[in-house]
Amino acid sequence: MPTITSSRPDSVRSTTAEQFAPVLRAHAELLHECAPIVDAPVARARIANGQVAFDAIRTVRTCGDLTSRFVRVLEAFQVAGFASNQDFQLLLTPEVDVDELVCGWLTGDRAPRDVRRGIARQAAIIVGNAILTVASQRVGAPSNWRRWTRPVCPCCGGAPDIAVQERGAHRTLICSRCDAPWRATRLDCLGCDVTEKTGITRINNPALGYDLVMCHSCGRFHKERRRRGMAALIVERALTVELDLAAEQRGLRI
Ligand SMILES: [Zn+2]
Ligand SMILES: [Zn+2]
């Protein structure tokens, strides 16, 4: 994955978006093709009851074998220059289990230190994200969960990684797994009632256009920015990977 060095957020954003174009195309194809099974009325009734709409792992598995989709994303990584030909060949072995990689991501495994395993995990995340995004879209429009107050995704139960500051001062949370948006009901920390006055650390990163918001009380962090000028979420997450690492090194989680 590219490292960000420039200090101009807009040009960094457009350069990264250009670099990611093959990956965004592969992701768009996956969104178009995959067909996870979701019982929408049951899912909406669960949300109305305060329960998460569907089980993420079970829903991903309704799409069957993920290998061909994983290969397609790896090909896009190769075209984009994020993976070498050798990486590509070595990752297409039976030891690389896509289902295991996707489940590891969903159950909160840490990213592997090995670079090649890291590439495999990133490709698996793009496959898993596409499937869960479609699953959440099948639950319905975000208006179906406008009364949702929990700090986990109403659709898949994932944690939010990005908070978007909207006009009117409220914040929209974005699910780190399925990209579903919902409205934040707390003031500062997403997980507890600690505020900026009582223990939140907010570090502004003007080069990226983000605040890294960390709560040392409940151990959670998220990344926050304004709505205007946002790129595709894949690009935003790639741009801000260093913020995740900085927070994770402090022992925090999303
Ligand atoms: Zn979700
Ligand atoms: Zn907190």
PDB file of C-alpha atoms and ligand atoms in Angstrom:
ATOM      1  CA  MET A   1       0.000   0.000   0.000  1.00  0.00           C
ATOM      2  CA  PRO A   2       1.310   3.485  -0.745  1.00  0.00           C
ATOM      3  CA  THR A   3       2.670   5.735   1.972  1.00  0.00           C
ATOM      4  CA  ILE A   4       1.396   9.280   2.158  1.00  0.00           C
ATOM      5  CA  THR A   5       4.062  11.967   2.188  1.00  0.00           C
ATOM      6  CA  SER A   6       2.560  15.105   0.658  1.00  0.00           C
ATOM      7  CA  SER A   7       1.029  17.781   2.866  1.00  0.00           C
ATOM      8  CA  ARG A   8      -1.854  18.689   0.519  1.00  0.00           C
ATOM      9  CA  PRO A   9      -4.844  16.522   1.392  1.00  0.00           C
ATOM     10  CA  ASP A  10      -6.796  17.065  -1.833  1.00  0.00           C
ATOM     11  CA  SER A  11      -3.942  16.189  -4.172  1.00  0.00           C
ATOM     12  CA  VAL A  12      -2.961  13.230  -1.974  1.00  0.00           C
ATOM     13  CA  ARG A  13      -6.564  12.083  -2.124  1.00  0.00           C
ATOM     14  CA  SER A  14      -6.816  12.321  -5.912  1.00  0.00           C
ATOM     15  CA  THR A  15      -3.414  10.646  -6.439  1.00  0.00           C
ATOM     16  CA  THR A  16      -4.405   7.787  -4.132  1.00  0.00           C
ATOM     17  CA  ALA A  17      -7.778   7.481  -5.872  1.00  0.00           C
ATOM     18  CA  GLU A  18      -5.957   7.179  -9.222  1.00  0.00           C
ATOM     19  CA  GLN A  19      -3.635   4.516  -7.809  1.00  0.00           C
ATOM     20  CA  PHE A  20      -6.620   2.607  -6.469  1.00  0.00           C
ATOM     21  CA  ALA A  21      -8.651   2.815  -9.697  1.00  0.00           C
ATOM     22  CA  PRO A  22      -8.142  -0.892 -10.624  1.00  0.00           C
ATOM     23  CA  VAL A  23      -9.082  -1.925  -7.077  1.00  0.00           C
ATOM     24  CA  LEU A  24     -12.165   0.311  -7.080  1.00  0.00           C
ATOM     25  CA  ARG A  25     -13.215  -1.251 -10.394  1.00  0.00           C
ATOM     26  CA  ALA A  26     -12.817  -4.786  -9.002  1.00  0.00           C
ATOM     27  CA  HIS A  27     -14.788  -3.766  -5.893  1.00  0.00           C
ATOM     28  CA  ALA A  28     -17.567  -2.271  -8.042  1.00  0.00           C
ATOM     29  CA  GLU A  29     -17.780  -5.529 -10.023  1.00  0.00           C
ATOM     30  CA  LEU A  30     -18.048  -7.530  -6.815  1.00  0.00           C
ATOM     31  CA  LEU A  31     -20.815  -5.231  -5.573  1.00  0.00           C
ATOM     32  CA  HIS A  32     -22.659  -5.793  -8.800  1.00  0.00           C
ATOM     33  CA  GLU A  33     -22.258  -9.571  -8.844  1.00  0.00           C
ATOM     34  CA  CYS A  34     -22.441 -10.907  -5.335  1.00  0.00           C
ATOM     35  CA  ALA A  35     -25.807 -11.995  -3.975  1.00  0.00           C
ATOM     36  CA  PRO A  36     -25.716 -12.634  -0.213  1.00  0.00           C
ATOM     37  CA  ILE A  37     -28.940 -14.020   1.224  1.00  0.00           C
ATOM     38  CA  VAL A  38     -30.674 -11.649   3.633  1.00  0.00           C
ATOM     39  CA  ASP A  39     -34.249 -11.962   4.868  1.00  0.00           C
ATOM     40  CA  ALA A  40     -35.040  -8.237   4.746  1.00  0.00           C
ATOM     41  CA  PRO A  41     -38.302  -8.223   6.778  1.00  0.00           C
ATOM     42  CA  VAL A  42     -36.693 -10.339   9.536  1.00  0.00           C
ATOM     43  CA  ALA A  43     -33.589  -8.119   9.451  1.00  0.00           C
ATOM     44  CA  ARG A  44     -35.651  -4.939   9.805  1.00  0.00           C
ATOM     45  CA  ALA A  45     -37.715  -6.458  12.631  1.00  0.00           C
ATOM     46  CA  ARG A  46     -34.501  -7.332  14.455  1.00  0.00           C
ATOM     47  CA  ILE A  47     -33.236  -3.754  14.119  1.00  0.00           C
ATOM     48  CA  ALA A  48     -36.556  -2.406  15.417  1.00  0.00           C
ATOM     49  CA  ASN A  49     -35.959  -4.674  18.436  1.00  0.00           C
ATOM     50  CA  GLY A  50     -32.479  -3.269  19.035  1.00  0.00           C
ATOM     51  CA  GLN A  51     -30.761  -6.318  17.562  1.00  0.00           C
ATOM     52  CA  VAL A  52     -28.182  -6.408  14.778  1.00  0.00           C
ATOM     53  CA  ALA A  53     -29.843  -7.304  11.431  1.00  0.00           C
ATOM     54  CA  PHE A  54     -27.745 -10.312  10.403  1.00  0.00           C
ATOM     55  CA  ASP A  55     -24.761 -12.450  11.345  1.00  0.00           C
ATOM     56  CA  ALA A  56     -21.795 -11.281   9.271  1.00  0.00           C
ATOM     57  CA  ILE A  57     -19.931 -14.593   8.919  1.00  0.00           C
ATOM     58  CA  ARG A  58     -23.056 -16.592   8.108  1.00  0.00           C
ATOM     59  CA  THR A  59     -24.092 -14.001   5.523  1.00  0.00           C
ATOM     60  CA  VAL A  60     -20.681 -13.979   3.817  1.00  0.00           C
ATOM     61  CA  ARG A  61     -20.873 -17.780   3.608  1.00  0.00           C
ATOM     62  CA  THR A  62     -24.156 -17.628   1.692  1.00  0.00           C
ATOM     63  CA  CYS A  63     -22.016 -16.454  -1.248  1.00  0.00           C
ATOM     64  CA  GLY A  64     -20.154 -19.776  -1.447  1.00  0.00           C
ATOM     65  CA  ASP A  65     -16.499 -20.143  -2.398  1.00  0.00           C
ATOM     66  CA  LEU A  66     -14.759 -16.763  -2.473  1.00  0.00           C
ATOM     67  CA  THR A  67     -11.574 -17.793  -4.277  1.00  0.00           C
ATOM     68  CA  SER A  68     -12.407 -16.412  -7.737  1.00  0.00           C
ATOM     69  CA  ARG A  69     -13.361 -13.040  -6.231  1.00  0.00           C
ATOM     70  CA  PHE A  70     -10.172 -13.018  -4.166  1.00  0.00           C
ATOM     71  CA  VAL A  71      -8.121 -13.712  -7.326  1.00  0.00           C
ATOM     72  CA  ARG A  72      -9.843 -10.841  -9.089  1.00  0.00           C
ATOM     73  CA  VAL A  73      -8.894  -8.416  -6.313  1.00  0.00           C
ATOM     74  CA  LEU A  74      -5.320  -9.730  -6.284  1.00  0.00           C
ATOM     75  CA  GLU A  75      -5.153  -9.106 -10.030  1.00  0.00           C
ATOM     76  CA  ALA A  76      -6.308  -5.541  -9.402  1.00  0.00           C
ATOM     77  CA  PHE A  77      -3.618  -5.162  -6.714  1.00  0.00           C
ATOM     78  CA  GLN A  78      -1.062  -6.313  -9.256  1.00  0.00           C
ATOM     79  CA  VAL A  79      -2.278  -3.836 -11.897  1.00  0.00           C
ATOM     80  CA  ALA A  80      -2.226  -1.062  -9.283  1.00  0.00           C
ATOM     81  CA  GLY A  81       1.321  -2.004  -8.287  1.00  0.00           C
ATOM     82  CA  PHE A  82       0.427  -3.044  -4.709  1.00  0.00           C
ATOM     83  CA  ALA A  83       1.393  -6.685  -5.315  1.00  0.00           C
ATOM     84  CA  SER A  84       4.187  -8.171  -7.424  1.00  0.00           C
ATOM     85  CA  ASN A  85       3.854 -11.026  -9.848  1.00  0.00           C
ATOM     86  CA  GLN A  86       5.642 -13.183  -7.283  1.00  0.00           C
ATOM     87  CA  ASP A  87       3.169 -12.176  -4.546  1.00  0.00           C
ATOM     88  CA  PHE A  88       0.352 -13.062  -6.896  1.00  0.00           C
ATOM     89  CA  GLN A  89       1.761 -16.526  -7.653  1.00  0.00           C
ATOM     90  CA  LEU A  90       2.599 -17.305  -4.031  1.00  0.00           C
ATOM     91  CA  LEU A  91      -0.832 -16.246  -2.780  1.00  0.00           C
ATOM     92  CA  LEU A  92      -2.682 -18.576  -5.130  1.00  0.00           C
ATOM     93  CA  THR A  93      -1.818 -21.675  -3.147  1.00  0.00           C
ATOM     94  CA  PRO A  94      -4.165 -23.879  -1.132  1.00  0.00           C
ATOM     95  CA  GLU A  95      -2.490 -22.654   2.078  1.00  0.00           C
ATOM     96  CA  VAL A  96      -4.074 -19.246   1.538  1.00  0.00           C
ATOM     97  CA  ASP A  97      -7.599 -19.834   2.791  1.00  0.00           C
ATOM     98  CA  VAL A  98      -9.839 -16.913   1.772  1.00  0.00           C
ATOM     99  CA  ASP A  99     -12.674 -17.965   4.078  1.00  0.00           C
ATOM    100  CA  GLU A 100     -10.250 -18.015   7.005  1.00  0.00           C
ATOM    101  CA  LEU A 101      -8.897 -14.564   6.074  1.00  0.00           C
ATOM    102  CA  VAL A 102     -12.384 -13.049   5.835  1.00  0.00           C
ATOM    103  CA  CYS A 103     -13.486 -14.680   9.116  1.00  0.00           C
ATOM    104  CA  GLY A 104     -10.270 -13.496  10.797  1.00  0.00           C
ATOM    105  CA  TRP A 105     -11.079  -9.945   9.739  1.00  0.00           C
ATOM    106  CA  LEU A 106     -14.663 -10.275  11.027  1.00  0.00           C
ATOM    107  CA  THR A 107     -13.599 -11.701  14.376  1.00  0.00           C
ATOM    108  CA  GLY A 108     -11.049  -8.936  14.951  1.00  0.00           C
ATOM    109  CA  ASP A 109      -7.728 -10.625  14.214  1.00  0.00           C
ATOM    110  CA  ARG A 110      -4.806  -8.245  14.085  1.00  0.00           C
ATOM    111  CA  ALA A 111      -3.285  -7.544  10.669  1.00  0.00           C
ATOM    112  CA  PRO A 112      -0.361  -9.931  10.018  1.00  0.00           C
ATOM    113  CA  ARG A 113       3.198  -8.590  10.166  1.00  0.00           C
ATOM    114  CA  ASP A 114       4.250 -10.526   7.080  1.00  0.00           C
ATOM    115  CA  VAL A 115       3.876  -8.229   4.054  1.00  0.00           C
ATOM    116  CA  ARG A 116       2.563 -10.907   1.710  1.00  0.00           C
ATOM    117  CA  ARG A 117       0.022 -12.160   4.267  1.00  0.00           C
ATOM    118  CA  GLY A 118      -0.961  -8.522   4.698  1.00  0.00           C
ATOM    119  CA  ILE A 119      -1.682  -8.215   0.967  1.00  0.00           C
ATOM    120  CA  ALA A 120      -3.796 -11.391   1.125  1.00  0.00           C
ATOM    121  CA  ARG A 121      -5.740 -10.028   4.081  1.00  0.00           C
ATOM    122  CA  GLN A 122      -6.365  -6.702   2.334  1.00  0.00           C
ATOM    123  CA  ALA A 123      -7.691  -8.521  -0.743  1.00  0.00           C
ATOM    124  CA  ALA A 124      -9.927 -10.699   1.458  1.00  0.00           C
ATOM    125  CA  ILE A 125     -11.231  -7.579   3.240  1.00  0.00           C
ATOM    126  CA  ILE A 126     -12.247  -6.034  -0.085  1.00  0.00           C
ATOM    127  CA  VAL A 127     -14.183  -9.208  -0.953  1.00  0.00           C
ATOM    128  CA  GLY A 128     -15.805  -9.382   2.500  1.00  0.00           C
ATOM    129  CA  ASN A 129     -16.652  -5.672   2.458  1.00  0.00           C
ATOM    130  CA  ALA A 130     -18.343  -5.938  -0.949  1.00  0.00           C
ATOM    131  CA  ILE A 131     -20.511  -8.861   0.184  1.00  0.00           C
ATOM    132  CA  LEU A 132     -21.501  -7.208   3.464  1.00  0.00           C
ATOM    133  CA  THR A 133     -22.189  -3.885   1.739  1.00  0.00           C
ATOM    134  CA  VAL A 134     -24.677  -5.601  -0.571  1.00  0.00           C
ATOM    135  CA  ALA A 135     -26.159  -7.470   2.414  1.00  0.00           C
ATOM    136  CA  SER A 136     -26.707  -4.162   4.261  1.00  0.00           C
ATOM    137  CA  GLN A 137     -28.251  -2.599   1.171  1.00  0.00           C
ATOM    138  CA  ARG A 138     -30.692  -5.522   1.118  1.00  0.00           C
ATOM    139  CA  VAL A 139     -31.761  -4.735   4.670  1.00  0.00           C
ATOM    140  CA  GLY A 140     -33.010  -1.402   3.318  1.00  0.00           C
ATOM    141  CA  ALA A 141     -32.311   2.322   3.319  1.00  0.00           C
ATOM    142  CA  PRO A 142     -30.655   3.947   6.378  1.00  0.00           C
ATOM    143  CA  SER A 143     -34.051   5.470   7.273  1.00  0.00           C
ATOM    144  CA  ASN A 144     -34.929   1.953   8.521  1.00  0.00           C
ATOM    145  CA  TRP A 145     -32.517   2.399  11.408  1.00  0.00           C
ATOM    146  CA  ARG A 146     -32.777   6.100  12.184  1.00  0.00           C
ATOM    147  CA  ARG A 147     -33.678   5.325  15.808  1.00  0.00           C
ATOM    148  CA  TRP A 148     -30.629   3.075  16.285  1.00  0.00           C
ATOM    149  CA  THR A 149     -28.571   4.269  19.269  1.00  0.00           C
ATOM    150  CA  ARG A 150     -25.969   1.525  19.773  1.00  0.00           C
ATOM    151  CA  PRO A 151     -22.271   2.075  18.937  1.00  0.00           C
ATOM    152  CA  VAL A 152     -22.211  -0.984  16.629  1.00  0.00           C
ATOM    153  CA  CYS A 153     -23.512  -1.269  13.081  1.00  0.00           C
ATOM    154  CA  PRO A 154     -27.276  -1.957  12.952  1.00  0.00           C
ATOM    155  CA  CYS A 155     -26.780  -4.248   9.949  1.00  0.00           C
ATOM    156  CA  CYS A 156     -23.714  -6.414  10.578  1.00  0.00           C
ATOM    157  CA  GLY A 157     -22.699  -5.554  14.152  1.00  0.00           C
ATOM    158  CA  GLY A 158     -19.319  -4.120  13.085  1.00  0.00           C
ATOM    159  CA  ALA A 159     -17.586  -1.209  14.779  1.00  0.00           C
ATOM    160  CA  PRO A 160     -17.547   2.204  13.117  1.00  0.00           C
ATOM    161  CA  ASP A 161     -14.096   3.325  11.974  1.00  0.00           C
ATOM    162  CA  ILE A 162     -14.980   6.704  10.448  1.00  0.00           C
ATOM    163  CA  ALA A 163     -17.237   9.452  11.779  1.00  0.00           C
ATOM    164  CA  VAL A 164     -18.341  12.090   9.287  1.00  0.00           C
ATOM    165  CA  GLN A 165     -19.168  15.575  10.540  1.00  0.00           C
ATOM    166  CA  GLU A 166     -22.343  16.701   8.816  1.00  0.00           C
ATOM    167  CA  ARG A 167     -23.793  20.157   8.459  1.00  0.00           C
ATOM    168  CA  GLY A 168     -25.964  20.747  11.501  1.00  0.00           C
ATOM    169  CA  ALA A 169     -23.205  19.426  13.795  1.00  0.00           C
ATOM    170  CA  HIS A 170     -24.330  15.806  14.010  1.00  0.00           C
ATOM    171  CA  ARG A 171     -22.064  12.927  13.027  1.00  0.00           C
ATOM    172  CA  THR A 172     -22.677   9.970  10.763  1.00  0.00           C
ATOM    173  CA  LEU A 173     -20.836   6.784  11.700  1.00  0.00           C
ATOM    174  CA  ILE A 174     -19.598   4.428   8.996  1.00  0.00           C
ATOM    175  CA  CYS A 175     -19.365   0.685   9.610  1.00  0.00           C
ATOM    176  CA  SER A 176     -15.805  -0.579   9.136  1.00  0.00           C
ATOM    177  CA  ARG A 177     -17.122  -3.816   7.606  1.00  0.00           C
ATOM    178  CA  CYS A 178     -20.226  -3.065   5.519  1.00  0.00           C
ATOM    179  CA  ASP A 179     -20.038   0.751   5.112  1.00  0.00           C
ATOM    180  CA  ALA A 180     -23.596   1.185   6.472  1.00  0.00           C
ATOM    181  CA  PRO A 181     -24.123   4.708   7.857  1.00  0.00           C
ATOM    182  CA  TRP A 182     -25.951   5.543  11.064  1.00  0.00           C
ATOM    183  CA  ARG A 183     -26.213   8.563  13.271  1.00  0.00           C
ATOM    184  CA  ALA A 184     -23.981   8.984  16.336  1.00  0.00           C
ATOM    185  CA  THR A 185     -25.909   9.525  19.546  1.00  0.00           C
ATOM    186  CA  ARG A 186     -22.978  10.321  21.815  1.00  0.00           C
ATOM    187  CA  LEU A 187     -21.001  13.521  21.915  1.00  0.00           C
ATOM    188  CA  ASP A 188     -17.349  12.563  21.628  1.00  0.00           C
ATOM    189  CA  CYS A 189     -16.337   8.958  22.239  1.00  0.00           C
ATOM    190  CA  LEU A 190     -18.523   6.531  20.316  1.00  0.00           C
ATOM    191  CA  GLY A 191     -18.313   3.876  23.007  1.00  0.00           C
ATOM    192  CA  CYS A 192     -18.749   5.688  26.325  1.00  0.00           C
ATOM    193  CA  ASP A 193     -19.734   9.035  27.789  1.00  0.00           C
ATOM    194  CA  VAL A 194     -16.240  10.454  28.133  1.00  0.00           C
ATOM    195  CA  THR A 195     -15.994  13.826  26.398  1.00  0.00           C
ATOM    196  CA  GLU A 196     -13.182  16.036  25.188  1.00  0.00           C
ATOM    197  CA  LYS A 197     -13.195  17.742  28.587  1.00  0.00           C
ATOM    198  CA  THR A 198     -12.920  14.491  30.529  1.00  0.00           C
ATOM    199  CA  GLY A 199     -10.449  12.315  28.688  1.00  0.00           C
ATOM    200  CA  ILE A 200     -10.716  12.179  24.928  1.00  0.00           C
ATOM    201  CA  THR A 201      -7.537  12.793  22.970  1.00  0.00           C
ATOM    202  CA  ARG A 202      -8.177  14.377  19.585  1.00  0.00           C
ATOM    203  CA  ILE A 203      -5.168  14.663  17.297  1.00  0.00           C
ATOM    204  CA  ASN A 204      -5.688  16.734  14.181  1.00  0.00           C
ATOM    205  CA  ASN A 205      -3.873  15.589  11.057  1.00  0.00           C
ATOM    206  CA  PRO A 206      -4.192  18.433   8.523  1.00  0.00           C
ATOM    207  CA  ALA A 207      -2.216  16.518   5.872  1.00  0.00           C
ATOM    208  CA  LEU A 208      -4.942  13.883   5.772  1.00  0.00           C
ATOM    209  CA  GLY A 209      -7.875  16.106   6.718  1.00  0.00           C
ATOM    210  CA  TYR A 210      -8.719  13.847   9.687  1.00  0.00           C
ATOM    211  CA  ASP A 211      -8.871  13.915  13.462  1.00  0.00           C
ATOM    212  CA  LEU A 212      -7.786  10.775  15.254  1.00  0.00           C
ATOM    213  CA  VAL A 213     -10.122  10.551  18.258  1.00  0.00           C
ATOM    214  CA  MET A 214      -8.959   8.288  21.082  1.00  0.00           C
ATOM    215  CA  CYS A 215     -10.684   7.397  24.353  1.00  0.00           C
ATOM    216  CA  HIS A 216      -8.431   6.051  27.072  1.00  0.00           C
ATOM    217  CA  SER A 217     -11.427   5.271  29.247  1.00  0.00           C
ATOM    218  CA  CYS A 218     -13.071   2.605  27.060  1.00  0.00           C
ATOM    219  CA  GLY A 219     -10.062   2.008  24.788  1.00  0.00           C
ATOM    220  CA  ARG A 220     -11.726   2.887  21.495  1.00  0.00           C
ATOM    221  CA  PHE A 221     -10.688   5.129  18.655  1.00  0.00           C
ATOM    222  CA  HIS A 222     -12.128   6.395  15.397  1.00  0.00           C
ATOM    223  CA  LYS A 223     -11.173   8.720  12.584  1.00  0.00           C
ATOM    224  CA  GLU A 224     -13.239  11.809  11.993  1.00  0.00           C
ATOM    225  CA  ARG A 225     -13.565  14.276   9.134  1.00  0.00           C
ATOM    226  CA  ARG A 226     -16.039  16.554   7.436  1.00  0.00           C
ATOM    227  CA  ARG A 227     -18.285  15.253   4.647  1.00  0.00           C
ATOM    228  CA  ARG A 228     -17.073  17.542   1.869  1.00  0.00           C
ATOM    229  CA  GLY A 229     -14.373  16.150  -0.410  1.00  0.00           C
ATOM    230  CA  MET A 230     -14.500  12.543   0.757  1.00  0.00           C
ATOM    231  CA  ALA A 231     -13.274   9.936  -1.708  1.00  0.00           C
ATOM    232  CA  ALA A 232     -14.417   6.293  -1.928  1.00  0.00           C
ATOM    233  CA  LEU A 233     -14.159   4.604   1.474  1.00  0.00           C
ATOM    234  CA  ILE A 234     -11.476   2.217   0.192  1.00  0.00           C
ATOM    235  CA  VAL A 235      -9.365   5.293  -0.624  1.00  0.00           C
ATOM    236  CA  GLU A 236     -10.162   7.037   2.674  1.00  0.00           C
ATOM    237  CA  ARG A 237      -9.154   3.920   4.624  1.00  0.00           C
ATOM    238  CA  ALA A 238      -5.936   3.500   2.649  1.00  0.00           C
ATOM    239  CA  LEU A 239      -5.080   7.166   3.215  1.00  0.00           C
ATOM    240  CA  THR A 240      -5.555   6.909   6.959  1.00  0.00           C
ATOM    241  CA  VAL A 241      -3.940   3.553   7.677  1.00  0.00           C
ATOM    242  CA  GLU A 242      -1.181   5.316   9.640  1.00  0.00           C
ATOM    243  CA  LEU A 243      -3.812   6.712  12.039  1.00  0.00           C
ATOM    244  CA  ASP A 244      -5.087   3.182  12.709  1.00  0.00           C
ATOM    245  CA  LEU A 245      -1.550   2.013  13.399  1.00  0.00           C
ATOM    246  CA  ALA A 246      -0.872   4.943  15.744  1.00  0.00           C
ATOM    247  CA  ALA A 247      -4.013   4.130  17.756  1.00  0.00           C
ATOM    248  CA  GLU A 248      -3.429   0.360  17.719  1.00  0.00           C
ATOM    249  CA  GLN A 249       0.112   0.885  19.006  1.00  0.00           C
ATOM    250  CA  ARG A 250      -1.486   2.573  22.020  1.00  0.00           C
ATOM    251  CA  GLY A 251      -3.541  -0.562  22.577  1.00  0.00           C
ATOM    252  CA  LEU A 252      -6.791   0.974  21.298  1.00  0.00           C
ATOM    253  CA  ARG A 253      -9.376  -0.599  18.982  1.00  0.00           C
ATOM    254  CA  ILE A 254     -12.196   0.670  16.809  1.00  0.00           C
TER     255      ILE A 254
HETATM  256 ZN    ZN B   1     -21.911  -3.086   9.212  1.00  0.00          ZN
HETATM  257 ZN    ZN B   2     -14.829   5.930  25.456  1.00  0.00          ZN
END
